[in-house]
Amino acid sequence: MAEQQIPPAENQSSSTTPVSLTLLDPDVLECPICCEPLKIPIFQCENGHLACSQCCEKVKKICPSCKSPNGYSRCRAMERVIEACRVSCPNAKYGCKENTSFGNRASHEKQCLFAPCFCPVPLNDCNYVGSDKNLRNHIRAKHKDHVIPIVFDIPLTLVMGSSEKIACFQEKKDGEMFVVQAFRKSYGLVVSVNCIAPSAHGLGRFFCCMDVIIDPSIKLKQAFTVREIQKKIHEEPKDSFMLIPSHMLMLTDWSFGIDICFSRGMDSFIRA
């Protein structure tokens, strides 16, 4: 069940207020072929079966329901309905106040800065989910003793033992959350670094430099862009990680130290 808001038509009085309607079946506003939200232009066959423009091309302009031609006649009535519908963002409960057209709902969701972020602190009884900002406040209020405070461009040493799998960091001033996770494999240890934040921010906000000290004669160094994710990962990462070969770790019983430094922006990262 979904609530749609219908604004007044152009020829109506400006004093007319939008009307809220409840759709018992939101699927009626989706293309019956690809099941994606309908976008203008919308086509119909002679029997009234609808299809979006992309699907008309995919089915070679033959209606899958009745085999009659489709893709030549616009369904203006449905186009007016779609154009008039406004839907609230699914992240409204996390603070987003945006209302978008039904057809552009998916595009907004990908760019929404209020996408839910999950608490990364490894405590079984914490299931907190909230906006990026609220998560930072939650961490400060509930998990102050379970995170490591950091300052951008100032390195610190993290000691990883054979049983350590995750470490959480929080920037002292603005509260950004970073998670370092270790995945033990037969070929070595994969150490990933991510920022808990909506992926809409994109890459390039934060950078990380890691120096791994196996012993005084063996050191590894790697720098990379920190990926932004909404929840900690549970499998081996494909990017933003360092690989420490197993033959090196055998010298220390898989225990080692990491000098790690976080930076905001490329300029600061290069200076560091």
JSON list of C-alpha atoms in Angstrom, two decimals, residues 152-155 193 204-211 221-226 259-272:
[
{"chain": "A", "resi": 152, "resn": "PHE", "atom": "CA", "xyz": [42.60, 13.56, 10.08]},
{"chain": "A", "resi": 153, "resn": "ASP", "atom": "CA", "xyz": [46.21, 13.53, 8.83]},
{"chain": "A", "resi": 154, "resn": "ILE", "atom": "CA", "xyz": [47.57, 12.27, 12.17]},
{"chain": "A", "resi": 155, "resn": "PRO", "atom": "CA", "xyz": [48.69, 8.61, 12.03]},
{"chain": "A", "resi": 193, "resn": "VAL", "atom": "CA", "xyz": [39.05, 0.11, 5.07]},
{"chain": "A", "resi": 204, "resn": "GLY", "atom": "CA", "xyz": [37.07, 10.75, -3.28]},
{"chain": "A", "resi": 205, "resn": "ARG", "atom": "CA", "xyz": [36.05, 12.27, 0.05]},
{"chain": "A", "resi": 206, "resn": "PHE", "atom": "CA", "xyz": [38.48, 10.26, 2.17]},
{"chain": "A", "resi": 207, "resn": "PHE", "atom": "CA", "xyz": [41.84, 8.59, 1.72]},
{"chain": "A", "resi": 208, "resn": "CYS", "atom": "CA", "xyz": [43.82, 6.14, 3.81]},
{"chain": "A", "resi": 209, "resn": "CYS", "atom": "CA", "xyz": [47.48, 5.21, 4.09]},
{"chain": "A", "resi": 210, "resn": "MET", "atom": "CA", "xyz": [48.54, 2.00, 5.85]},
{"chain": "A", "resi": 211, "resn": "ASP", "atom": "CA", "xyz": [52.04, 0.89, 6.88]},
{"chain": "A", "resi": 221, "resn": "LYS", "atom": "CA", "xyz": [52.80, 0.34, 2.56]},
{"chain": "A", "resi": 222, "resn": "GLN", "atom": "CA", "xyz": [49.64, 1.06, 0.61]},
{"chain": "A", "resi": 223, "resn": "ALA", "atom": "CA", "xyz": [47.41, 4.08, 0.04]},
{"chain": "A", "resi": 224, "resn": "PHE", "atom": "CA", "xyz": [43.95, 4.16, -1.47]},
{"chain": "A", "resi": 225, "resn": "THR", "atom": "CA", "xyz": [40.62, 5.93, -1.69]},
{"chain": "A", "resi": 226, "resn": "VAL", "atom": "CA", "xyz": [38.21, 4.91, 1.06]},
{"chain": "A", "resi": 259, "resn": "ASP", "atom": "CA", "xyz": [50.34, 2.57, 11.18]},
{"chain": "A", "resi": 260, "resn": "ILE", "atom": "CA", "xyz": [47.15, 4.01, 9.72]},
{"chain": "A", "resi": 261, "resn": "CYS", "atom": "CA", "xyz": [46.33, 7.57, 8.68]},
{"chain": "A", "resi": 262, "resn": "PHE", "atom": "CA", "xyz": [43.04, 8.96, 7.38]},
{"chain": "A", "resi": 263, "resn": "SER", "atom": "CA", "xyz": [42.82, 12.11, 5.27]},
{"chain": "A", "resi": 264, "resn": "ARG", "atom": "CA", "xyz": [39.98, 14.25, 3.97]},
{"chain": "A", "resi": 265, "resn": "GLY", "atom": "CA", "xyz": [40.44, 15.15, 0.30]},
{"chain": "A", "resi": 266, "resn": "MET", "atom": "CA", "xyz": [43.29, 14.48, -2.13]},
{"chain": "A", "resi": 267, "resn": "ASP", "atom": "CA", "xyz": [45.29, 17.62, -1.28]},
{"chain": "A", "resi": 268, "resn": "SER", "atom": "CA", "xyz": [45.57, 16.68, 2.39]},
{"chain": "A", "resi": 269, "resn": "PHE", "atom": "CA", "xyz": [46.36, 13.09, 1.43]},
{"chain": "A", "resi": 270, "resn": "ILE", "atom": "CA", "xyz": [49.26, 14.13, -0.84]},
{"chain": "A", "resi": 271, "resn": "ARG", "atom": "CA", "xyz": [50.72, 16.43, 1.84]},
{"chain": "A", "resi": 272, "resn": "ALA", "atom": "CA", "xyz": [50.55, 13.63, 4.39]}
]
